Amino acid sequence: MPGSISQLESIVKQAARNAGFDLAGIAPAADSPELEVFPEWLAAGRAGEMKYMESRDEQGLLKRASLSRVAPWAKSVIVCAINYNTNHPYSTEVSDPTRGWISRYAWGREDYHEAVLRRLKRVEAALHEAVDESSTLTTRSYVDTGPIVERVFAKYAGVGWIGKNTCVINQKIGSWLFLGVILSSLELTPDIPAPDRCGTCTRCITACPTDAILAPYQLDATRCISYLTIEKRGSIPEDLRPGMGHHVFGCDICQDVCPWNRKAPATSAPEFSAREDLVNPALEWLAQMSPVEFRKTFRGSPVRRAKRSGLRRNALISIGNSGKQELLPVTAKLMLDEDESVAETARWAHARLQQDNEH
């Protein structure tokens, strides 16, 4: 049956629930104050090597600064969110220095892009089925792949507010959320924006070991452990290495310490259940991983984005931070590695462990 505009919102939200999403809301496709600071953020060099952030339209204008530059036909943005938390301890609760930390979102058996997009396509199909055949409906789905700032639209769709750590936080579920958006040419009734409930809390800012959160809601990606371990190629600045601790892919600290995640529920989505070998893996294993082992272990995993070179480099930084003398043979061996970024990091880690031994 063709649906009226007033019915479509409820059809979309029911379709989202049926597809396994925990939250869904609708935002207007309008520009917002949050997007106005994006050009300044880029100009200050906060994006580092993430050149895709700087994509521009034919007029040379930043695409991410305005949805109208990417999809002038879009009138509404449907935002769906799914919880990926598991019952495993937080990174701040584990302390074995011989083991590294892979960010929570990368523990699953399938790349979240595919898992979320598959669900999103079901919601998109339900919207098309509900629209009168005489109406022309244009839609487009994105999961971290479009030139749009999803978390801004999540706020205006009522899914959650943007916390001081720049993550989307929902007061019932917390912030362990994957977001998917559907741009729609229909002007659907928007939800009420989520109110900011961070209050006076600054735990995320205080806890960041590399001081990446410059001020509330202001992140310098070039200092963020997630950026350093995933996006940064080649050598990582030495002054930031000690703060990276045991992190080898991504970082969860600012979410681990957030009070809204104290009682965050575990996901019911099977794709996001943790692979035990990716929870706190041995640094010695990661640092010496062969190309074949890397491909086999991380097939279908977001960890592939760091590449084998980056993961081994990160593992060596964690080894350098471990204080564990039994890992000296690993650093000595890898000082001669054919990958220069790995060899250079191994030399740094070796010297650091020797220094620890002397003290």
XYZ file of C-alpha atoms in Angstrom, residues 42-314:
273
model
C 40.898 21.164 8.058
C 42.790 24.432 7.566
C 44.431 23.942 10.971
C 45.842 20.622 9.742
C 43.810 18.578 12.241
C 43.000 15.894 9.644
C 46.643 14.992 9.077
C 47.084 12.582 6.159
C 43.344 11.906 5.741
C 43.183 13.642 2.377
C 39.758 12.182 1.595
C 38.374 14.664 4.140
C 39.391 17.446 1.770
C 37.374 16.247 -1.257
C 35.840 19.168 -3.133
C 33.119 19.729 -5.721
C 33.572 21.219 -9.195
C 33.547 24.724 -7.724
C 36.375 23.781 -5.368
C 34.122 23.806 -2.287
C 34.522 21.233 0.486
C 31.943 18.470 0.059
C 31.755 17.566 3.749
C 30.974 21.159 4.729
C 27.515 21.012 3.122
C 25.283 18.112 2.079
C 23.844 20.280 -0.708
C 27.186 20.013 -2.524
C 27.039 16.230 -2.553
C 23.316 15.602 -2.972
C 21.383 18.797 -3.790
C 18.269 16.659 -4.266
C 18.328 15.356 -0.648
C 15.620 16.681 1.668
C 15.956 14.261 4.574
C 18.616 12.082 6.168
C 17.563 8.815 7.794
C 20.116 7.832 10.437
C 20.270 4.272 11.749
C 22.542 3.085 14.562
C 23.492 -0.345 15.826
C 25.277 -1.275 19.042
C 28.554 -3.216 18.679
C 29.539 -3.510 22.339
C 30.417 -6.935 23.775
C 30.713 -8.283 27.324
C 34.529 -8.176 27.248
C 36.500 -5.868 29.569
C 37.351 -2.321 28.510
C 40.897 -1.400 27.473
C 41.289 0.500 30.741
C 40.611 -2.734 32.659
C 43.338 -4.933 31.139
C 46.976 -4.659 32.136
C 49.123 -7.409 30.570
C 51.985 -5.388 28.994
C 52.864 -8.241 26.600
C 49.491 -7.933 24.885
C 48.158 -5.245 22.540
C 44.761 -3.609 22.216
C 42.666 -3.768 19.055
C 39.738 -1.372 19.170
C 36.410 -2.902 20.137
C 34.747 -2.157 16.811
C 37.263 -4.350 14.928
C 36.698 -7.600 16.875
C 33.848 -8.883 14.733
C 33.776 -11.625 12.119
C 32.741 -9.272 9.339
C 33.727 -5.754 8.344
C 31.142 -3.450 9.909
C 30.764 -1.518 6.639
C 29.253 -4.590 4.992
C 27.231 -5.698 8.010
C 25.644 -2.273 8.503
C 25.127 -1.576 4.788
C 23.300 -4.885 4.354
C 20.824 -3.835 7.043
C 20.612 -0.290 5.674
C 19.650 -1.597 2.220
C 16.667 -3.352 3.815
C 15.473 -0.049 5.268
C 16.031 1.677 1.936
C 14.028 -1.034 0.129
C 11.155 -0.695 2.637
C 11.008 3.052 1.974
C 10.796 2.506 -1.780
C 8.055 -0.103 -1.329
C 6.031 2.285 0.824
C 6.135 5.215 -1.591
C 3.417 5.812 -4.143
C 4.546 4.573 -7.563
C 3.727 7.961 -9.075
C 6.288 9.617 -6.748
C 9.885 9.878 -7.787
C 12.080 8.846 -4.894
C 15.844 9.111 -4.931
C 17.877 7.541 -2.133
C 21.521 6.836 -1.386
C 23.012 4.790 1.468
C 26.351 5.346 3.182
C 28.288 3.600 5.943
C 31.414 5.686 6.525
C 31.912 5.907 2.769
C 30.234 9.160 1.718
C 31.531 12.719 1.953
C 29.207 13.544 4.836
C 29.685 13.955 8.593
C 27.327 11.266 9.881
C 27.497 12.148 13.561
C 26.119 15.649 12.915
C 23.023 14.205 11.270
C 22.784 11.593 14.053
C 22.439 14.463 16.520
C 19.684 16.162 14.546
C 17.922 12.821 14.031
C 17.723 12.403 17.817
C 19.936 9.304 17.783
C 22.378 10.830 20.269
C 24.330 13.942 21.121
C 27.933 14.613 20.077
C 30.027 14.164 23.200
C 33.086 16.122 24.250
C 35.161 13.310 22.746
C 33.304 13.926 19.397
C 31.586 10.486 19.551
C 27.800 10.114 19.315
C 26.363 9.145 22.710
C 22.898 7.764 23.359
C 21.693 7.977 26.959
C 20.287 4.421 26.973
C 22.840 2.542 24.870
C 26.042 4.560 25.243
C 28.479 5.330 22.442
C 29.454 1.938 21.009
C 27.481 2.694 17.862
C 27.933 2.096 14.138
C 26.063 4.676 12.067
C 24.465 4.275 8.663
C 22.660 7.021 6.746
C 20.148 7.067 3.919
C 19.761 10.290 1.962
C 16.207 10.749 0.729
C 14.618 13.146 -1.759
C 11.416 13.039 0.317
C 10.915 15.721 2.924
C 10.189 13.536 5.931
C 9.267 14.945 9.327
C 12.490 15.325 11.336
C 12.938 14.126 14.893
C 13.885 16.386 17.807
C 17.679 16.836 18.110
C 19.244 14.974 21.018
C 20.108 17.243 23.969
C 23.715 17.337 25.148
C 23.992 15.378 28.402
C 27.766 15.575 28.966
C 27.244 18.246 31.598
C 30.427 19.264 33.426
C 32.104 15.876 32.909
C 35.564 15.998 31.303
C 36.726 12.426 31.916
C 37.378 11.747 28.222
C 39.556 14.859 27.914
C 41.555 14.021 31.043
C 41.989 10.349 30.095
C 43.374 10.875 26.566
C 47.062 9.937 26.882
C 48.163 11.923 23.810
C 46.094 15.048 24.581
C 44.186 14.705 21.308
C 41.032 16.324 22.719
C 42.194 19.935 22.717
C 39.005 21.234 24.364
C 35.412 20.000 24.657
C 34.218 18.875 21.200
C 37.599 19.680 19.597
C 39.717 16.769 18.392
C 43.170 16.998 16.838
C 43.171 13.789 14.782
C 46.939 13.987 14.271
C 47.402 13.294 18.009
C 44.617 10.695 18.276
C 45.770 7.105 18.812
C 43.112 5.860 16.385
C 44.525 8.070 13.638
C 48.143 7.204 14.487
C 47.568 3.440 14.470
C 45.223 3.269 11.469
C 45.632 6.226 9.109
C 49.224 7.348 9.678
C 51.737 5.845 7.268
C 55.471 5.550 7.864
C 57.031 6.733 11.104
C 54.989 7.950 14.086
C 56.357 11.040 15.905
C 58.502 9.855 18.815
C 56.931 12.241 21.323
C 53.538 10.549 20.816
C 54.752 6.960 21.086
C 54.835 6.626 24.904
C 51.215 7.802 25.131
C 50.089 5.079 22.729
C 50.568 2.486 25.461
C 49.457 -0.966 24.287
C 47.242 0.201 21.423
C 47.951 -1.486 18.089
C 44.763 -0.644 16.175
C 42.423 2.144 17.189
C 41.714 3.385 20.693
C 38.719 3.110 23.044
C 39.954 5.089 26.059
C 37.701 8.141 25.706
C 34.691 5.820 25.416
C 35.870 3.406 28.115
C 35.924 6.178 30.728
C 32.613 7.749 29.663
C 29.974 7.388 32.422
C 27.315 6.747 29.761
C 29.146 3.524 28.843
C 29.295 2.251 32.428
C 26.229 0.090 31.860
C 26.293 -0.113 28.065
C 24.415 -3.234 26.891
C 26.029 -5.932 24.740
C 25.019 -6.214 21.099
C 22.638 -8.886 19.873
C 24.066 -8.774 16.332
C 26.050 -11.976 15.664
C 28.395 -10.213 13.204
C 29.803 -8.100 16.018
C 30.491 -10.897 18.494
C 34.179 -10.869 19.337
C 36.763 -13.127 17.771
C 38.709 -14.160 20.856
C 42.071 -14.086 19.051
C 41.575 -10.344 18.382
C 40.845 -9.405 21.995
C 44.139 -8.364 23.608
C 46.430 -10.342 21.233
C 50.096 -11.102 21.972
C 52.442 -8.321 20.808
C 55.186 -10.784 19.867
C 52.784 -12.506 17.453
C 51.615 -9.249 15.857
C 55.101 -7.793 15.438
C 56.371 -10.877 13.589
C 53.244 -11.623 11.568
C 53.932 -12.892 8.046
C 52.068 -11.561 4.986
C 50.131 -14.826 4.679
C 49.190 -14.808 8.365
C 48.108 -11.165 8.188
C 45.809 -11.856 5.226
C 44.387 -14.992 6.844
C 43.855 -13.443 10.290
C 42.324 -10.170 9.143
C 40.324 -11.253 6.106
C 37.086 -9.266 6.222
C 38.370 -7.157 9.138
C 38.765 -3.357 9.432
C 42.308 -4.057 10.707
C 43.366 -4.455 7.066
C 43.196 -0.665 6.787
C 46.341 -0.300 8.909
C 48.154 -2.701 6.557
C 50.636 -5.278 7.802
C 53.386 -2.668 7.936
C 51.344 -0.360 10.183
C 50.171 -3.141 12.499
C 53.734 -4.437 13.026
C 55.002 -0.890 13.602
C 52.245 -0.312 16.165
